[in-house]
Coordinates of C-alpha atoms and ligand atoms in Angstrom, one line a residue:
M1 CA 23.3 130.3 38.5
K2 CA 24.8 132.0 35.5
R3 CA 28.5 131.4 35.1
W4 CA 29.5 135.0 35.4
V5 CA 27.5 135.6 38.5
S6 CA 29.1 132.5 40.1
L7 CA 32.5 133.7 39.0
L8 CA 31.9 137.1 40.6
L9 CA 30.6 135.4 43.8
L10 CA 33.6 133.2 43.8
L11 CA 35.9 136.2 43.6
V12 CA 34.2 138.1 46.3
M13 CA 33.9 135.0 48.5
T14 CA 37.4 133.6 48.2
P15 CA 38.5 134.6 51.7
I16 CA 35.7 132.5 53.3
Q17 CA 35.8 129.5 51.1
A18 CA 38.0 127.5 53.4
Q19 CA 35.7 128.0 56.2
A20 CA 32.7 126.7 54.3
E21 CA 34.7 123.7 53.1
D22 CA 35.3 122.7 56.7
D23 CA 31.6 122.4 57.2
P24 CA 30.2 119.4 55.3
E25 CA 26.6 120.7 55.7
L26 CA 27.2 123.9 53.8
P27 CA 27.8 124.1 50.1
V28 CA 31.2 125.3 49.0
R29 CA 31.2 129.0 48.4
H30 CA 28.3 129.5 50.7
H31 CA 27.9 132.7 52.7
P32 CA 29.6 132.7 56.1
V33 CA 27.2 132.0 59.0
E34 CA 27.3 132.8 62.7
V35 CA 29.2 136.0 62.0
I36 CA 28.5 139.0 64.0
I37 CA 26.5 141.7 62.3
P38 CA 28.6 144.9 62.3
G39 CA 27.0 148.0 63.9
N40 CA 26.7 149.8 60.6
M41 CA 24.8 147.0 58.9
Q42 CA 21.0 147.3 58.8
L43 CA 19.0 144.1 58.4
P44 CA 15.5 144.1 57.0
D45 CA 12.8 143.3 59.6
E46 CA 12.1 139.8 58.4
M47 CA 15.8 138.9 58.6
K48 CA 16.4 138.2 62.3
P49 CA 19.7 137.6 63.9
D50 CA 20.1 135.2 66.8
D51 CA 20.2 136.4 70.4
R52 CA 23.9 137.0 70.1
G53 CA 23.6 139.3 67.1
R54 CA 24.9 136.8 64.6
I55 CA 23.4 135.7 61.3
I56 CA 22.1 132.2 61.3
C57 CA 20.4 130.0 58.7
S58 CA 16.9 131.5 59.4
T59 CA 18.3 135.0 59.0
C60 CA 18.5 134.4 55.3
H61 CA 16.4 131.3 54.6
G62 CA 12.7 131.2 55.2
I63 CA 12.6 127.4 55.3
D64 CA 12.2 125.9 58.7
N65 CA 15.2 123.9 59.9
I66 CA 17.0 124.1 56.5
E67 CA 20.1 122.7 58.2
K68 CA 18.2 119.4 58.7
K69 CA 16.6 119.1 55.3
P70 CA 18.1 116.7 52.8
R71 CA 19.7 118.8 50.0
D72 CA 17.7 117.2 47.2
E73 CA 14.4 118.2 48.8
L74 CA 15.3 121.9 48.7
N75 CA 13.8 124.0 46.0
K76 CA 15.8 127.1 45.4
K77 CA 12.9 128.7 43.5
D78 CA 10.7 128.4 46.5
P79 CA 9.9 132.1 47.4
D80 CA 10.9 131.3 51.0
F81 CA 14.2 129.7 50.1
L82 CA 15.6 133.2 50.6
H83 CA 13.5 135.8 52.5
G84 CA 11.8 138.0 50.1
G85 CA 12.6 135.7 47.1
P86 CA 12.8 134.3 44.7
Y87 CA 15.5 136.7 43.4
R88 CA 16.1 136.8 39.7
D89 CA 19.2 138.9 40.4
L90 CA 20.8 137.4 43.5
T91 CA 22.8 140.6 44.2
K92 CA 19.5 142.3 45.0
F93 CA 19.3 139.9 48.0
C94 CA 22.9 140.7 49.0
F95 CA 22.2 144.4 48.9
R96 CA 19.4 144.0 51.4
C97 CA 22.2 143.8 54.0
H98 CA 25.3 144.9 52.3
D99 CA 25.8 148.5 51.1
D100 CA 25.8 148.3 47.4
A101 CA 28.2 151.2 47.1
E102 CA 31.0 149.3 48.8
F103 CA 29.9 146.1 47.3
Q104 CA 29.9 147.1 43.7
R105 CA 30.5 144.8 40.9
K106 CA 33.9 145.1 39.3
N107 CA 33.7 147.2 36.2
I108 CA 35.8 145.0 33.9
H109 CA 35.6 147.5 31.1
I110 CA 38.1 149.6 33.0
Q111 CA 41.0 147.8 31.3
R112 CA 43.8 150.3 31.4
L113 CA 46.0 151.1 34.3
K114 CA 47.0 154.6 35.2
S115 CA 50.3 154.0 33.5
G116 CA 48.4 153.5 30.2
K117 CA 49.3 149.8 30.1
T118 CA 46.4 147.3 29.8
D119 CA 45.4 145.5 32.9
K120 CA 45.7 141.8 31.8
T121 CA 43.6 140.5 34.7
T122 CA 40.5 142.2 33.2
C123 CA 41.0 140.4 29.9
Q124 CA 40.7 137.0 31.6
Y125 CA 37.1 137.6 32.5
C126 CA 36.2 137.0 28.9
H127 CA 39.3 135.6 27.2
E128 CA 41.1 132.5 28.5
E129 CA 44.3 134.3 27.6
Q130 CA 44.9 137.9 26.8
P131 CA 44.9 138.2 23.0
D132 CA 47.6 140.5 21.5
P133 CA 45.8 143.6 20.2
N134 CA 48.7 144.3 17.8
N135 CA 48.6 140.9 16.2
R136 CA 45.8 140.9 13.7
N137 CA 45.9 137.1 13.5
A138 CA 44.9 137.1 17.2
R139 CA 41.3 137.4 15.9
D140 CA 41.5 133.8 14.7
D141 CA 41.6 132.5 18.2
L142 CA 40.2 134.8 20.8
K143 CA 39.7 132.0 23.3
L144 CA 36.4 133.5 24.5
R145 CA 35.1 131.8 27.6
L146 CA 31.5 131.9 26.3
P147 CA 30.1 132.4 22.8
P148 CA 29.7 136.1 21.9
G149 CA 25.9 135.9 22.2
R150 CA 26.1 135.0 25.9
I151 CA 29.3 136.6 27.1
C152 CA 27.7 139.7 28.5
L153 CA 24.8 138.0 30.2
G154 CA 25.1 137.2 33.8
C155 CA 26.7 140.6 34.5
H156 CA 24.2 142.4 32.4
L157 CA 20.5 141.5 31.9
K158 CA 19.2 140.3 28.6
T159 CA 17.2 143.5 28.6
P160 CA 19.6 146.2 29.8
H161 CA 17.6 148.7 27.8
L162 CA 14.6 149.0 25.6
N163 CA 15.2 147.5 22.2
A164 CA 18.0 145.2 23.2
M165 CA 15.8 142.1 23.2
L166 CA 14.0 143.3 20.1
H167 CA 17.3 143.4 18.3
Q168 CA 18.3 139.8 19.1
Q169 CA 17.4 138.5 15.6
E170 CA 18.9 137.9 12.3
P171 CA 19.0 140.8 9.9
D172 CA 17.4 140.2 6.5
D173 CA 19.4 140.3 3.3
T174 CA 18.8 144.0 2.7
M175 CA 19.8 144.9 6.2
R176 CA 22.8 142.6 6.0
D177 CA 24.0 144.5 2.9
Y178 CA 23.6 147.8 4.7
L179 CA 25.6 146.4 7.6
H180 CA 28.4 145.2 5.4
Q181 CA 28.4 148.5 3.6
T182 CA 28.6 150.5 6.8
Q183 CA 31.5 148.3 8.1
D184 CA 33.5 149.0 4.9
E185 CA 32.7 152.7 4.7
Q186 CA 33.1 153.5 8.4
G187 CA 36.0 151.1 9.0
V188 CA 34.2 149.6 12.0
R189 CA 33.6 146.1 13.1
M190 CA 30.0 145.1 14.0
P191 CA 30.1 141.4 14.5
L192 CA 26.9 139.2 14.7
D193 CA 26.7 136.3 17.2
E194 CA 27.5 132.6 16.6
S195 CA 24.1 132.1 14.9
G196 CA 24.1 135.2 12.8
K197 CA 22.0 137.3 15.1
I198 CA 22.5 140.8 16.3
T199 CA 23.8 140.8 19.8
C200 CA 25.3 143.1 22.4
I201 CA 28.7 143.3 20.7
T202 CA 27.2 144.2 17.4
C203 CA 26.5 147.7 18.8
H204 CA 28.8 147.7 21.8
T205 CA 32.5 147.1 22.2
P206 CA 33.5 145.4 25.4
H207 CA 36.9 147.1 25.4
Q208 CA 38.0 150.4 26.9
K209 CA 39.2 152.8 24.2
G210 CA 42.9 152.3 23.6
V211 CA 43.0 148.6 24.2
I212 CA 42.5 147.7 20.5
P213 CA 44.5 150.1 18.3
A214 CA 42.2 152.8 16.8
D215 CA 43.3 152.1 13.3
Q216 CA 41.8 148.6 13.5
P217 CA 38.0 148.2 12.8
G218 CA 37.6 146.6 16.2
G219 CA 39.2 149.7 17.8
R220 CA 36.8 152.2 16.2
Q221 CA 34.6 153.3 19.1
V222 CA 32.9 156.2 20.8
A223 CA 34.3 157.3 24.1
E224 CA 32.8 160.7 25.0
S225 CA 32.7 159.8 28.7
R226 CA 35.0 157.7 30.7
V227 CA 34.2 154.0 31.3
E228 CA 34.3 154.8 35.0
D229 CA 31.5 157.3 34.5
G230 CA 29.4 155.3 32.1
V231 CA 26.8 156.6 29.8
V232 CA 25.7 160.1 30.7
Y233 CA 22.1 161.1 30.1
S234 CA 21.1 164.7 30.2
Q235 CA 19.5 165.4 33.5
S236 CA 16.8 167.9 32.8
K237 CA 13.9 166.7 30.8
W238 CA 12.6 170.2 30.4
A239 CA 15.8 171.6 29.2
P240 CA 15.3 173.4 25.9
I241 CA 15.3 170.7 23.3
Y242 CA 17.3 171.4 20.3
A243 CA 16.2 169.3 17.4
T244 CA 19.0 168.7 14.9
D245 CA 18.0 167.5 11.5
K246 CA 19.0 163.9 12.4
E247 CA 17.3 163.9 15.7
Q248 CA 14.1 164.9 13.9
R249 CA 14.6 162.1 11.5
L250 CA 15.0 159.7 14.3
A251 CA 11.8 160.9 15.8
E252 CA 10.1 160.4 12.5
F253 CA 11.4 157.0 12.2
S254 CA 10.1 156.1 15.6
Q255 CA 6.7 157.4 14.6
E256 CA 6.8 155.5 11.4
Q257 CA 7.6 152.3 13.3
G258 CA 4.9 153.0 15.9
R259 CA 7.3 152.4 18.7
P260 CA 9.3 154.8 20.9
F261 CA 13.1 154.7 20.8
A262 CA 15.1 154.2 23.9
L263 CA 17.0 157.2 22.9
E264 CA 14.0 159.4 23.4
Y265 CA 13.2 158.2 26.8
K266 CA 16.4 159.6 28.2
R267 CA 18.4 161.9 26.0
L268 CA 21.9 160.7 25.5
A269 CA 24.5 163.2 26.5
K270 CA 27.7 161.3 26.4
E271 CA 28.2 157.9 25.0
V272 CA 30.8 155.2 25.7
L273 CA 31.5 151.6 24.8
L274 CA 29.6 152.0 21.5
R275 CA 31.0 151.2 18.1
L276 CA 29.4 154.1 16.4
P277 CA 27.6 157.2 17.9
A278 CA 23.9 156.6 18.5
K279 CA 22.8 160.0 19.5
D280 CA 23.1 161.3 16.0
G281 CA 21.7 158.2 14.5
T282 CA 24.9 156.9 12.9
L283 CA 24.7 153.6 14.8
C284 CA 21.1 153.0 13.9
Q285 CA 21.7 153.8 10.2
A286 CA 24.2 151.0 10.0
C287 CA 21.2 148.8 9.6
H288 CA 18.2 151.1 9.3
R289 CA 17.9 153.5 6.4
F290 CA 15.7 156.5 6.8
K291 CA 13.5 157.9 4.1
D292 CA 14.8 161.3 3.0
Ligands
HEC301 C1 23.7 135.6 54.6 C2 22.6 134.8 54.1 C3 22.7 133.3 54.4 C4 22.8 132.6 55.5 C5 23.0 133.2 56.9 C6 22.7 131.2 55.2 N1 22.5 131.1 53.8 FE1 22.3 129.3 52.8 N2 22.3 130.4 51.0 C7 22.4 131.7 50.9 C8 22.4 132.0 49.6 C9 22.5 133.5 49.0 C10 22.4 130.8 48.8 C11 22.5 130.6 47.3 C12 21.2 130.8 46.7 C13 21.3 130.6 45.2 O1 22.3 130.0 44.7 O2 20.3 130.9 44.5 C14 22.3 129.8 49.8 C15 22.2 128.4 49.5 C16 22.1 127.4 50.4 C17 21.8 126.1 50.1 C18 21.6 125.5 48.8 C19 22.9 125.2 48.1 C20 22.7 124.7 46.7 O3 23.2 125.3 45.8 O4 22.1 123.7 46.6 C21 21.8 125.4 51.3 C22 21.6 123.9 51.5 C23 21.9 126.3 52.4 N3 22.1 127.6 51.8 C24 21.9 126.1 53.7 C25 22.2 127.0 54.7 C26 22.3 126.6 56.1 C27 22.2 125.2 56.6 C28 22.5 127.7 56.8 C29 22.8 127.9 58.3 C30 23.9 127.1 58.8 C31 22.5 128.8 55.8 N4 22.3 128.3 54.6 C32 22.7 130.2 56.1 C33 22.4 132.6 52.0 C34 22.5 132.3 53.3
HEC302 C1 21.2 138.9 56.4 C2 22.2 139.9 55.9 C3 23.1 139.5 54.8 C4 22.8 139.1 53.6 C5 21.5 139.0 52.9 C6 24.1 138.9 52.9 N1 25.1 139.1 53.8 FE1 27.1 138.9 53.4 N2 27.6 139.3 55.3 C7 26.6 139.6 56.3 C8 27.3 139.7 57.5 C9 26.7 140.1 58.9 C10 28.7 139.5 57.3 C11 29.8 139.5 58.3 C12 30.3 140.9 58.6 C13 31.0 141.6 57.5 O1 32.0 141.0 57.1 O2 30.6 142.6 57.1 C14 28.8 139.2 55.9 C15 30.0 139.0 55.2 C16 30.1 138.8 53.8 C17 31.3 138.6 53.2 C18 32.6 138.4 53.8 C19 33.4 139.6 53.9 C20 34.8 139.3 54.5 O3 35.5 140.2 54.7 O4 35.0 138.1 54.9 C21 31.1 138.4 51.8 C22 32.0 138.2 50.7 C23 29.6 138.5 51.7 N3 29.1 138.8 52.9 C24 28.9 138.4 50.5 C25 27.6 138.4 50.4 C26 26.9 138.0 49.2 C27 27.5 137.8 47.8 C28 25.6 138.0 49.5 C29 24.4 137.7 48.6 C30 24.4 136.4 48.0 C31 25.4 138.4 50.9 N4 26.7 138.6 51.4 C32 24.2 138.5 51.6 C33 25.3 139.7 56.1 C34 24.6 139.4 55.0
HEC303 C1 33.5 141.7 28.6 C2 34.3 140.7 27.9 C3 35.6 141.1 27.3 C4 36.7 141.6 28.0 C5 36.8 142.0 29.5 C6 37.8 141.7 27.1 N1 37.4 141.3 25.9 FE1 38.5 141.2 24.2 N2 36.9 140.6 23.1 C7 35.7 140.3 23.6 C8 34.8 139.8 22.6 C9 33.3 139.4 22.8 C10 35.5 139.9 21.4 C11 35.1 139.5 20.0 C12 34.6 140.8 19.4 C13 34.6 140.7 17.9 O1 34.3 139.7 17.3 O2 35.0 141.7 17.3 C14 36.9 140.4 21.8 C15 37.9 140.6 20.9 C16 39.2 141.0 21.2 C17 40.2 141.2 20.3 C18 40.1 141.1 18.8 C19 39.6 142.5 18.3 C20 39.6 142.7 16.8 O3 38.8 143.5 16.4 O4 40.3 142.0 16.1 C21 41.3 141.5 21.0 C22 42.7 141.9 20.4 C23 41.0 141.6 22.4 N3 39.6 141.2 22.5 C24 41.8 141.9 23.4 C25 41.4 142.1 24.7 C26 42.2 142.6 25.8 C27 43.7 142.9 25.6 C28 41.5 142.6 26.9 C29 41.9 143.1 28.3 C30 42.5 144.4 28.4 C31 40.1 142.2 26.5 N4 40.1 141.8 25.2 C32 39.1 142.2 27.4 C33 35.3 140.4 25.0 C34 36.1 140.9 26.0
HEC304 C1 32.1 140.5 34.8 C2 31.0 141.3 34.6 C3 30.7 142.0 33.3 C4 30.7 141.5 32.0 C5 31.0 140.0 31.6 C6 30.3 142.5 31.1 N1 30.1 143.7 31.8 FE1 29.6 145.5 31.0 N2 29.7 146.3 32.8 C7 30.0 145.7 34.0 C8 30.0 146.7 35.1 C9 30.2 146.3 36.6 C10 29.7 147.9 34.5 C11 29.7 149.3 35.2 C12 28.3 149.8 35.4 C13 27.4 148.9 36.1 O1 27.6 148.5 37.3 O2 26.3 148.4 35.5 C14 29.6 147.7 33.1 C15 29.2 148.7 32.2 C16 28.9 148.5 30.8 C17 28.4 149.5 29.9 C18 28.3 150.9 30.2 C19 27.2 151.2 31.0 C20 27.4 152.4 31.9 O3 26.6 153.3 31.8 O4 28.3 152.3 32.7 C21 28.2 148.8 28.7 C22 27.7 149.5 27.4 C23 28.5 147.4 28.9 N3 29.0 147.2 30.2 C24 28.5 146.5 27.9 C25 28.9 145.2 28.1 C26 29.0 144.2 27.0 C27 28.6 144.5 25.5 C28 29.5 143.1 27.5 C29 29.8 141.8 26.8 C30 30.7 141.9 25.7 C31 29.7 143.3 28.9 N4 29.4 144.6 29.2 C32 30.2 142.3 29.8 C33 30.3 144.3 34.2 C34 30.4 143.4 33.1
HEC305 C1 21.0 148.0 18.4 C2 22.2 148.4 19.2 C3 22.3 147.9 20.6 C4 22.3 146.5 21.0 C5 22.0 145.3 20.1 C6 22.5 146.6 22.4 N1 22.7 147.8 22.8 FE1 23.2 148.4 24.8 N2 23.0 150.3 24.2 C7 22.8 150.8 22.9 C8 22.8 152.3 23.0 C9 22.6 153.1 21.8 C10 23.0 152.6 24.3 C11 23.0 154.0 24.9 C12 24.3 154.7 24.6 C13 25.6 154.2 25.1 O1 25.8 153.1 25.5 O2 26.6 155.0 25.0 C14 23.1 151.4 25.1 C15 23.4 151.4 26.5 C16 23.7 150.2 27.2 C17 24.1 150.2 28.6 C18 24.1 151.3 29.5 C19 22.7 151.6 30.0 C20 22.6 152.7 31.0 O3 21.5 153.2 31.1 O4 23.6 153.1 31.6 C21 24.3 148.9 28.9 C22 24.7 148.3 30.2 C23 24.1 148.1 27.7 N3 23.7 148.9 26.6 C24 24.3 146.7 27.5 C25 23.9 146.0 26.5 C26 23.8 144.5 26.5 C27 24.2 143.6 27.6 C28 23.3 144.2 25.3 C29 23.0 142.8 24.8 C30 22.0 142.0 25.6 C31 23.0 145.4 24.5 N4 23.4 146.5 25.3 C32 22.6 145.4 23.2 C33 22.7 150.0 21.8 C34 22.6 148.7 21.8
HEC306 C1 23.2 145.6 13.5 C2 21.9 146.1 12.8 C3 21.0 147.1 13.6 C4 21.4 148.2 14.3 C5 22.8 148.8 14.4 C6 20.2 148.8 14.8 N1 19.1 148.0 14.5 FE1 17.2 148.4 15.0 N2 16.7 146.6 14.2 C7 17.5 145.7 13.5 C8 16.8 144.5 13.2 C9 17.3 143.3 12.5 C10 15.5 144.7 13.6 C11 14.3 143.7 13.5 C12 13.8 143.6 12.1 C13 13.0 144.8 11.7 O1 12.1 145.2 12.5 O2 13.2 145.4 10.7 C14 15.4 146.0 14.2 C15 14.3 146.6 14.8 C16 14.2 147.9 15.3 C17 13.0 148.5 15.8 C18 11.7 147.9 15.8 C19 11.0 148.1 14.5 C20 9.7 147.3 14.4 O3 9.0 147.5 13.5 O4 9.4 146.5 15.4 C21 13.4 149.8 16.3 C22 12.4 150.8 16.9 C23 14.8 149.9 16.1 N3 15.3 148.7 15.5 C24 15.5 151.0 16.4 C25 16.9 151.1 16.4 C26 17.7 152.2 16.9 C27 17.1 153.4 17.6 C28 19.0 151.9 16.6 C29 20.2 152.7 17.0 C30 20.4 152.9 18.4 C31 19.0 150.6 16.0 N4 17.7 150.1 15.8 C32 20.2 150.0 15.5 C33 18.8 145.9 13.3 C34 19.6 147.0 13.7

């Protein structure tokens, strides 16, 4: 399991850990068993409770007598290991019973308290210790829990959107020059990963606006919508499309490349957690130059 997922599970499951530890047959951090299904919880048909309305091993596991099987004979990738499996994203399995609204993942990009102060606990998902945003030397030792190229994965897929995978490569010399030029001109930071490849944080900032002072390159970012609301796409596809000059050029670029842009699938209305605006093409032009 990816580290972040297990950390999340660990967090949500803390209250029940002690119970699981008492039972030598169950792995630590395992889901509670023999608990009564609350009236408002709907179980899928193939997930049957026992005759007292409790969840038991076979409610979740499709392997006969899993409780008697030696641990090393179990294959977690077996489609029957969990009913309806295997699950690439385990939370999908959880949501088959739990309501995803009340079970939502913690949005760790909400980093500022109502008072305006930063919420230190969110920093520690990614940094071992909270770096001091006002100390420019803090950059030298950010104490990241995972290398930059991997720190977003686990919570986010490798392919959160079209183009993200495609971009996980090393820019060539020309592009690298553009990128340096942009960073100087725009006063923005667009770091590559530990092996010189483009990664999530090249385009995105993980920090809520205001955490890193705006006059620092790392603090330059777009925040048209609130982190709580996320990226907003315009709803109506048949709304009159106004083509600004730049948008037209983006479209041309896409045609030139023979591939559609993510931006054209869903029209971006409000952007957030991005280092430069994408909807007018500024972000893309950090590396791609359009023919005039
Ligand atoms: C609510 C659903 C649920 C119930 C009920 C349940 N399990 Fe599990 N079990 C899981 C999940 C989820 C995992 C983790 C799968 C993963 O990590 O991919 C798991 C993992 C396991 C593993 C493998 C642990 C490992 O990492 O090697 C064993 C063994 C296991 N369960 C045994 C049992 C037994 C025995 C029972 C009945 C006493 C039981 N489970 C009841 C959901 C359940
Ligand atoms: C078969 C249905 C089912 C599935 C699948 C399932 N759960 Fe549960 N879960 C329950 C039931 C029933 C309870 C006990 C009643 C309650 O607390 O709502 C429970 C309780 C919990 C609790 C304890 C809440 C508390 O207050 O102690 C946590 C945490 C939890 N589940 C997490 C998960 C996670 C994470 C997954 C996916 C790996 C998962 N559940 C999958 C049925 C399920
Ligand atoms: C989702 C993961 C994540 C979270 C949560 C997070 N950070 Fe970061 N932080 C990073 C990464 C990755 C970098 C490196 C980015 C770079 O190289 O510019 C970084 C860089 C920084 C920097 C250096 C920025 C610069 O441009 O010099 C500071 C300061 C910082 N973080 C402070 C914080 C504080 C304070 C919090 C909590 C409020 C926090 N971070 C929460 C991932 C995170
Ligand atoms: C601990 C889990 C976690 C980690 C680690 C994490 N995120 Fe997120 N992120 C979330 C959650 C939760 C949301 C809220 C929306 C959702 O549920 O997908 C979110 C939202 C976002 C959004 C806005 C999407 C929207 O419309 O709401 C972006 C962009 C984003 N994350 C980028 C990143 C990047 C880049 C990193 C790595 C530096 C990262 N995240 C690391 C959990 C995480
Ligand atoms: C080339 C630039 C670029 C790279 C690389 C990139 N993104 Fe994005 N991402 C965008 C743009 C542009 C958007 C849409 C506008 C916005 O976020 O405000 C976006 C949107 C998102 C969203 C919100 C999606 C939605 O529909 O709500 C998430 C989450 C996200 N990115 C995560 C990631 C993660 C994780 C990675 C690394 C695996 C990554 N991005 C790599 C440019 C990029
Ligand atoms: C940090 C640099 C960087 C940024 C920012 C960036 N790209 Fe890219 N892009 C690359 C690299 C590197 C490649 C792969 C090499 C190539 O195809 O030239 C690439 C490839 C592409 C391709 C595929 C081209 C092909 O021929 O396969 C498209 C389409 C694309 N980018 C669109 C965008 C869009 C849209 C944006 C803005 C949201 C964007 N890029 C932002 C660096 C970047």
